[in-house]
Amino acid sequence: MSNSAAPHSILSIDQITKVYYDELTQLARKNRRMSNSHLKKRTTLLFNKNLSTVNISGMFSQKVFVGGAPPGISDTEILNAFGKYGNFTIEKKKANEKSSFFYVIYESNQCVKGLLTTCVINSVGEFYTRIGTHIVQVIPWEINNSHYVPATNMTLLDNKKVVFIGGLHGKMTAKFIAEVFSYFGPIVMVTIDVDKYKYPIGSGRVAFSDSQGYFTAIMQEFIDIETPDFRKTVQVTPQLEDSLCYICKSEVGPFFCKDFTCYQYYCTLCWKLKHSGPGYVHHQPLIRDSKHKPKLGPILSKFSNLSLK
């Protein structure tokens, strides 16, 4: 019997890098899921006022949110209620899932205005209409509300002072978000991410004029926002960009360490090198999430107002 041991396969540097990359990517995604359910104490900001009312003379997204509908409402009922204002499509969560909300996507801004002019408006500027015998709320989006620059701002935009915000409520305008985050420091600009119909997708960016405001906001991680209309928890993270590795300066750095002792981008191997030592093993990687798109499913059906005849 031979005493020679079976030969061990030796991984190449590329194979080792791939193993480390997959490991760090999974860790970053796990951390994102855990942070979304984190229950640590956080800042609560109260706003005892209703948000700005809609200006019907403005420009609107073709897409309109409809909430409070009876679960299992039929497409025919939706057609009868909204088809009179123009051709439209319906976007629902899932074809086989009963939900109390959906989106109506018209062909033009004028169709949305036609709908709004026939809605009942309550004392705080909310729009309501009927689907058969059911009263539903209609939430349009003014395109100008996706972007805001304070009139007093005289500071140029610095990408290193921009935070990414997630979990936005559908009624939050860029101006309102600027008011919220001015609690941490002066604001340069606020933008809200939108889909191809220019309708908000629940995320955005806030640019601060100084580093103190930026880091104060980053340290919050989560902010509870309360208004008479809603309560919402907004997540705050660094705005990640394409960057070279801080150490080797030759490889792309997809992993960002937000611990303030690092606060840099690293390639896979340099992350392992830097964070294997004492005092660094608890640092958690962040990766950029490129899924800036609506969370709802595909458009399910298309109607024409001609079928009402």
CSV table of C-alpha atoms in Angstrom, one decimal:
chain,number,residue,atom,x,y,z
A,1,MET,CA,0.0,0.0,0.0
A,2,SER,CA,1.4,3.4,-0.9
A,3,ASN,CA,2.0,5.9,1.9
A,4,SER,CA,1.8,8.9,-0.4
A,5,ALA,CA,-1.1,11.2,0.3
A,6,ALA,CA,-3.6,12.1,-2.3
A,7,PRO,CA,-2.6,15.4,-4.0
A,8,HIS,CA,-4.6,18.5,-2.9
A,9,SER,CA,-5.9,20.8,-5.5
A,10,ILE,CA,-4.4,24.3,-5.3
A,11,LEU,CA,-6.7,27.2,-6.0
A,12,SER,CA,-5.5,29.9,-8.3
A,13,ILE,CA,-5.5,33.6,-7.1
A,14,ASP,CA,-8.6,34.2,-9.3
A,15,GLN,CA,-10.4,31.3,-7.7
A,16,ILE,CA,-9.6,32.5,-4.2
A,17,THR,CA,-10.7,36.0,-5.1
A,18,LYS,CA,-14.0,34.6,-6.4
A,19,VAL,CA,-14.6,32.7,-3.2
A,20,TYR,CA,-13.9,35.8,-1.1
A,21,TYR,CA,-16.0,37.9,-3.4
A,22,ASP,CA,-19.0,35.6,-3.0
A,23,GLU,CA,-18.5,35.5,0.7
A,24,LEU,CA,-18.4,39.3,1.1
A,25,THR,CA,-21.4,39.8,-1.2
A,26,GLN,CA,-23.5,37.3,0.7
A,27,LEU,CA,-22.5,39.0,4.0
A,28,ALA,CA,-23.4,42.5,2.6
A,29,ARG,CA,-26.8,41.3,1.5
A,30,LYS,CA,-27.4,39.5,4.8
A,31,ASN,CA,-26.5,42.7,6.7
A,32,ARG,CA,-29.0,44.7,4.5
A,33,ARG,CA,-31.8,42.3,5.4
A,34,MET,CA,-30.9,42.4,9.1
A,35,SER,CA,-30.7,46.2,9.1
A,36,ASN,CA,-34.1,46.5,7.6
A,37,SER,CA,-35.6,44.7,10.6
A,38,HIS,CA,-33.3,46.2,13.2
A,39,LEU,CA,-35.1,47.5,16.3
A,40,LYS,CA,-32.4,49.7,17.8
A,41,LYS,CA,-33.4,53.1,19.2
A,42,ARG,CA,-33.6,55.8,16.5
A,43,THR,CA,-34.4,59.4,16.0
A,44,THR,CA,-38.1,60.3,15.7
A,45,LEU,CA,-39.0,63.6,13.9
A,46,LEU,CA,-42.6,64.9,14.3
A,47,PHE,CA,-44.2,67.2,11.8
A,48,ASN,CA,-47.6,68.5,13.0
A,49,LYS,CA,-48.8,69.6,9.6
A,50,ASN,CA,-50.3,68.0,6.5
A,51,LEU,CA,-48.1,67.8,3.4
A,52,SER,CA,-48.4,70.3,0.5
A,53,THR,CA,-51.6,70.0,-1.5
A,54,VAL,CA,-51.5,69.1,-5.2
A,55,ASN,CA,-51.5,71.9,-7.8
A,56,ILE,CA,-53.8,70.6,-10.5
A,57,SER,CA,-52.2,73.0,-13.1
A,58,GLY,CA,-48.9,71.3,-12.7
A,59,MET,CA,-47.3,68.5,-14.7
A,60,PHE,CA,-48.1,65.0,-13.5
A,61,SER,CA,-46.7,61.5,-13.9
A,62,GLN,CA,-48.9,59.3,-16.1
A,63,LYS,CA,-48.9,56.9,-13.3
A,64,VAL,CA,-51.5,57.2,-10.4
A,65,PHE,CA,-51.7,55.2,-7.2
A,66,VAL,CA,-55.2,54.0,-6.3
A,67,GLY,CA,-55.6,52.7,-2.7
A,68,GLY,CA,-58.5,51.4,-0.6
A,69,ALA,CA,-60.0,49.3,-3.3
A,70,PRO,CA,-61.8,46.1,-2.3
A,71,PRO,CA,-59.6,43.0,-2.6
A,72,GLY,CA,-60.2,41.1,-5.8
A,73,ILE,CA,-61.7,44.0,-7.7
A,74,SER,CA,-62.2,43.1,-11.3
A,75,ASP,CA,-60.5,44.7,-14.3
A,76,THR,CA,-63.9,45.6,-15.7
A,77,GLU,CA,-64.8,47.6,-12.6
A,78,ILE,CA,-61.5,49.5,-12.9
A,79,LEU,CA,-62.1,50.1,-16.5
A,80,ASN,CA,-65.6,51.5,-15.9
A,81,ALA,CA,-64.2,53.9,-13.2
A,82,PHE,CA,-61.1,55.2,-14.9
A,83,GLY,CA,-61.6,54.5,-18.7
A,84,LYS,CA,-63.6,57.7,-19.2
A,85,TYR,CA,-60.5,59.9,-18.8
A,86,GLY,CA,-58.3,58.2,-21.5
A,87,ASN,CA,-56.5,55.0,-22.5
A,88,PHE,CA,-54.7,53.3,-19.6
A,89,THR,CA,-52.9,50.2,-18.3
A,90,ILE,CA,-53.1,48.6,-14.9
A,91,GLU,CA,-50.2,47.6,-12.8
A,92,LYS,CA,-50.9,45.3,-9.9
A,93,LYS,CA,-48.7,43.5,-7.4
A,94,LYS,CA,-49.2,40.0,-8.7
A,95,ALA,CA,-51.7,38.5,-11.1
A,96,ASN,CA,-52.8,35.9,-8.5
A,97,GLU,CA,-52.7,38.1,-5.4
A,98,LYS,CA,-55.7,40.0,-4.1
A,99,SER,CA,-54.6,43.5,-3.1
A,100,SER,CA,-56.4,46.7,-2.0
A,101,PHE,CA,-54.2,48.9,-4.2
A,102,PHE,CA,-53.0,49.2,-7.8
A,103,TYR,CA,-51.6,51.7,-10.3
A,104,VAL,CA,-53.4,53.2,-13.3
A,105,ILE,CA,-51.0,54.3,-16.0
A,106,TYR,CA,-52.5,56.8,-18.5
A,107,GLU,CA,-51.2,57.8,-21.9
A,108,SER,CA,-50.7,61.4,-21.0
A,109,ASN,CA,-50.6,64.0,-18.2
A,110,GLN,CA,-53.9,65.5,-19.5
A,111,CYS,CA,-55.7,62.2,-18.7
A,112,VAL,CA,-54.5,62.4,-15.1
A,113,LYS,CA,-55.7,66.0,-14.8
A,114,GLY,CA,-59.1,64.9,-16.2
A,115,LEU,CA,-59.3,62.3,-13.4
A,116,LEU,CA,-58.3,64.8,-10.7
A,117,THR,CA,-60.8,67.4,-11.7
A,118,THR,CA,-63.7,65.0,-11.1
A,119,CYS,CA,-62.4,63.7,-7.7
A,120,VAL,CA,-63.7,64.8,-4.3
A,121,ILE,CA,-61.0,66.7,-2.4
A,122,ASN,CA,-61.0,66.6,1.4
A,123,SER,CA,-59.8,69.3,3.8
A,124,VAL,CA,-56.1,68.3,3.6
A,125,GLY,CA,-56.0,68.1,-0.2
A,126,GLU,CA,-56.5,64.3,-0.7
A,127,PHE,CA,-58.3,63.0,-3.8
A,128,TYR,CA,-61.1,60.5,-3.7
A,129,THR,CA,-63.3,58.8,-6.3
A,130,ARG,CA,-65.6,55.8,-6.7
A,131,ILE,CA,-65.2,52.4,-8.1
A,132,GLY,CA,-68.8,51.3,-8.2
A,133,THR,CA,-70.0,51.8,-4.6
A,134,HIS,CA,-66.5,51.8,-3.1
A,135,ILE,CA,-64.7,55.0,-2.3
A,136,VAL,CA,-61.0,54.9,-3.2
A,137,GLN,CA,-58.1,57.3,-2.7
A,138,VAL,CA,-56.2,58.6,-5.7
A,139,ILE,CA,-52.6,59.7,-5.2
A,140,PRO,CA,-51.0,61.5,-8.2
A,141,TRP,CA,-47.4,62.7,-8.4
A,142,GLU,CA,-46.4,66.1,-9.5
A,143,ILE,CA,-43.2,65.8,-11.5
A,144,ASN,CA,-41.7,68.9,-9.9
A,145,ASN,CA,-41.8,67.3,-6.5
A,146,SER,CA,-39.0,64.9,-7.4
A,147,HIS,CA,-36.3,67.6,-7.1
A,148,TYR,CA,-35.7,70.4,-4.7
A,149,VAL,CA,-32.9,72.9,-4.2
A,150,PRO,CA,-33.3,75.4,-1.3
A,151,ALA,CA,-33.5,79.0,-2.5
A,152,THR,CA,-30.9,80.0,0.0
A,153,ASN,CA,-28.3,77.4,-1.1
A,154,MET,CA,-25.1,78.8,-2.4
A,155,THR,CA,-23.0,75.6,-2.1
A,156,LEU,CA,-21.9,73.4,-5.0
A,157,LEU,CA,-22.8,69.7,-4.9
A,158,ASP,CA,-20.2,67.4,-3.5
A,159,ASN,CA,-20.8,63.7,-4.2
A,160,LYS,CA,-18.9,62.8,-1.0
A,161,LYS,CA,-21.6,64.5,1.1
A,162,VAL,CA,-24.6,62.7,-0.5
A,163,VAL,CA,-26.7,60.1,1.5
A,164,PHE,CA,-29.0,57.5,0.0
A,165,ILE,CA,-32.4,57.2,1.6
A,166,GLY,CA,-34.8,54.3,1.3
A,167,GLY,CA,-38.3,53.5,2.5
A,168,LEU,CA,-39.9,56.8,1.4
A,169,HIS,CA,-43.6,57.2,1.7
A,170,GLY,CA,-45.5,58.0,-1.5
A,171,LYS,CA,-46.6,61.4,-0.2
A,172,MET,CA,-43.1,62.6,0.6
A,173,THR,CA,-42.0,65.3,-1.7
A,174,ALA,CA,-38.3,66.4,-2.2
A,175,LYS,CA,-39.1,69.7,-0.4
A,176,PHE,CA,-40.6,67.8,2.5
A,177,ILE,CA,-37.5,65.5,2.7
A,178,ALA,CA,-35.3,68.6,2.7
A,179,GLU,CA,-37.2,69.9,5.7
A,180,VAL,CA,-36.7,66.5,7.4
A,181,PHE,CA,-33.0,66.2,6.8
A,182,SER,CA,-32.2,69.9,7.5
A,183,TYR,CA,-32.5,68.7,11.2
A,184,PHE,CA,-29.0,67.3,10.7
A,185,GLY,CA,-27.5,70.1,8.7
A,186,PRO,CA,-27.9,72.5,5.8
A,187,ILE,CA,-29.2,70.9,2.5
A,188,VAL,CA,-27.8,71.5,-1.0
A,189,MET,CA,-30.3,69.3,-3.0
A,190,VAL,CA,-32.8,66.5,-2.7
A,191,THR,CA,-33.8,64.1,-5.5
A,192,ILE,CA,-36.3,61.3,-5.5
A,193,ASP,CA,-35.8,58.2,-7.7
A,194,VAL,CA,-38.5,57.6,-10.2
A,195,ASP,CA,-39.5,54.9,-12.7
A,196,LYS,CA,-39.9,55.4,-16.5
A,197,TYR,CA,-43.3,57.1,-15.8
A,198,LYS,CA,-41.6,59.6,-13.5
A,199,TYR,CA,-43.4,58.1,-10.5
A,200,PRO,CA,-41.5,57.7,-7.2
A,201,ILE,CA,-40.0,54.2,-6.4
A,202,GLY,CA,-39.4,54.8,-2.7
A,203,SER,CA,-35.8,56.0,-2.6
A,204,GLY,CA,-33.8,59.1,-3.1
A,205,ARG,CA,-30.7,61.2,-2.3
A,206,VAL,CA,-30.0,64.1,0.0
A,207,ALA,CA,-26.9,66.3,-0.5
A,208,PHE,CA,-25.5,68.2,2.5
A,209,SER,CA,-23.4,71.3,2.3
A,210,ASP,CA,-21.0,70.3,5.0
A,211,SER,CA,-19.5,67.1,6.3
A,212,GLN,CA,-20.9,67.5,9.8
A,213,GLY,CA,-24.5,67.3,8.5
A,214,TYR,CA,-23.6,64.4,6.3
A,215,PHE,CA,-22.0,62.3,9.0
A,216,THR,CA,-24.7,63.2,11.5
A,217,ALA,CA,-27.3,61.8,9.1
A,218,ILE,CA,-25.3,58.7,8.3
A,219,MET,CA,-24.9,57.9,12.1
A,220,GLN,CA,-28.7,57.7,12.4
A,221,GLU,CA,-29.1,54.7,10.1
A,222,PHE,CA,-32.9,54.9,10.5
A,223,ILE,CA,-35.2,57.9,11.1
A,224,ASP,CA,-38.9,57.6,12.2
A,225,ILE,CA,-40.9,60.4,10.5
A,226,GLU,CA,-44.4,61.1,11.9
A,227,THR,CA,-47.0,63.4,10.3
A,228,PRO,CA,-50.8,63.6,10.7
A,229,ASP,CA,-51.0,61.5,7.5
A,230,PHE,CA,-48.5,58.7,8.2
A,231,ARG,CA,-45.6,57.3,10.2
A,232,LYS,CA,-42.7,56.0,8.2
A,233,THR,CA,-39.2,54.7,8.9
A,234,VAL,CA,-36.6,55.9,6.4
A,235,GLN,CA,-33.2,54.2,6.1
A,236,VAL,CA,-30.0,56.3,5.6
A,237,THR,CA,-26.9,54.9,4.1
A,238,PRO,CA,-23.8,56.3,2.3
A,239,GLN,CA,-24.4,57.0,-1.4
A,240,LEU,CA,-22.1,54.4,-3.0
A,241,GLU,CA,-20.3,55.1,-6.3
A,242,ASP,CA,-17.9,53.4,-8.6
A,243,SER,CA,-14.5,53.8,-7.1
A,244,LEU,CA,-11.0,52.3,-7.1
A,245,CYS,CA,-9.8,50.3,-4.1
A,246,TYR,CA,-8.4,52.7,-1.4
A,247,ILE,CA,-5.4,50.4,-0.8
A,248,CYS,CA,-4.1,49.0,-4.1
A,249,LYS,CA,-5.6,51.8,-6.3
A,250,SER,CA,-5.6,49.4,-9.2
A,251,GLU,CA,-8.7,47.3,-8.8
A,252,VAL,CA,-12.4,48.3,-8.6
A,253,GLY,CA,-13.6,48.6,-5.0
A,254,PRO,CA,-17.1,47.2,-4.8
A,255,PHE,CA,-17.1,46.8,-1.0
A,256,PHE,CA,-17.5,49.9,1.2
A,257,CYS,CA,-16.8,49.9,4.9
A,258,LYS,CA,-18.9,52.5,6.7
A,259,ASP,CA,-17.2,52.2,10.0
A,260,PHE,CA,-15.7,55.6,10.6
A,261,THR,CA,-12.2,54.1,11.3
A,262,CYS,CA,-12.2,53.0,7.6
A,263,TYR,CA,-15.0,54.7,5.5
A,264,GLN,CA,-13.4,53.6,2.3
A,265,TYR,CA,-13.9,51.4,-0.8
A,266,TYR,CA,-11.9,48.1,-1.1
A,267,CYS,CA,-11.4,45.4,-3.6
A,268,THR,CA,-12.0,41.8,-2.5
A,269,LEU,CA,-8.4,40.9,-1.5
A,270,CYS,CA,-7.7,44.2,0.1
A,271,TRP,CA,-10.8,44.0,2.2
A,272,LYS,CA,-9.7,40.6,3.5
A,273,LEU,CA,-6.2,41.9,4.1
A,274,LYS,CA,-7.4,45.0,5.9
A,275,HIS,CA,-10.2,43.4,7.9
A,276,SER,CA,-8.5,40.2,9.1
A,277,GLY,CA,-6.6,42.1,11.8
A,278,PRO,CA,-7.6,42.8,15.4
A,279,GLY,CA,-10.2,45.6,15.7
A,280,TYR,CA,-11.5,45.2,12.1
A,281,VAL,CA,-13.2,41.8,12.0
A,282,HIS,CA,-16.5,43.3,13.2
A,283,HIS,CA,-16.7,45.8,10.3
A,284,GLN,CA,-19.5,45.0,7.8
A,285,PRO,CA,-19.3,45.5,4.0
A,286,LEU,CA,-21.8,47.5,2.0
A,287,ILE,CA,-22.4,47.0,-1.7
A,288,ARG,CA,-24.4,49.2,-4.1
A,289,ASP,CA,-27.9,48.1,-4.8
A,290,SER,CA,-28.7,48.8,-8.5
A,291,LYS,CA,-32.3,47.6,-8.3
A,292,HIS,CA,-33.8,51.1,-8.6
A,293,LYS,CA,-37.0,50.0,-10.2
A,294,PRO,CA,-40.7,49.6,-9.2
A,295,LYS,CA,-41.3,46.7,-6.7
A,296,LEU,CA,-44.6,45.9,-8.4
A,297,GLY,CA,-45.0,43.3,-11.1
A,298,PRO,CA,-45.4,43.8,-14.8
A,299,ILE,CA,-48.2,45.6,-16.4
A,300,LEU,CA,-51.0,43.0,-16.5
A,301,SER,CA,-53.7,44.4,-18.8
A,302,LYS,CA,-54.4,47.3,-21.2
A,303,PHE,CA,-57.7,49.0,-21.8
A,304,SER,CA,-59.1,51.5,-24.2
A,305,ASN,CA,-61.8,54.0,-23.4
A,306,LEU,CA,-63.3,53.1,-26.7
A,307,SER,CA,-64.7,49.9,-25.1
A,308,LEU,CA,-67.0,52.0,-22.9
A,309,LYS,CA,-69.2,52.8,-25.9
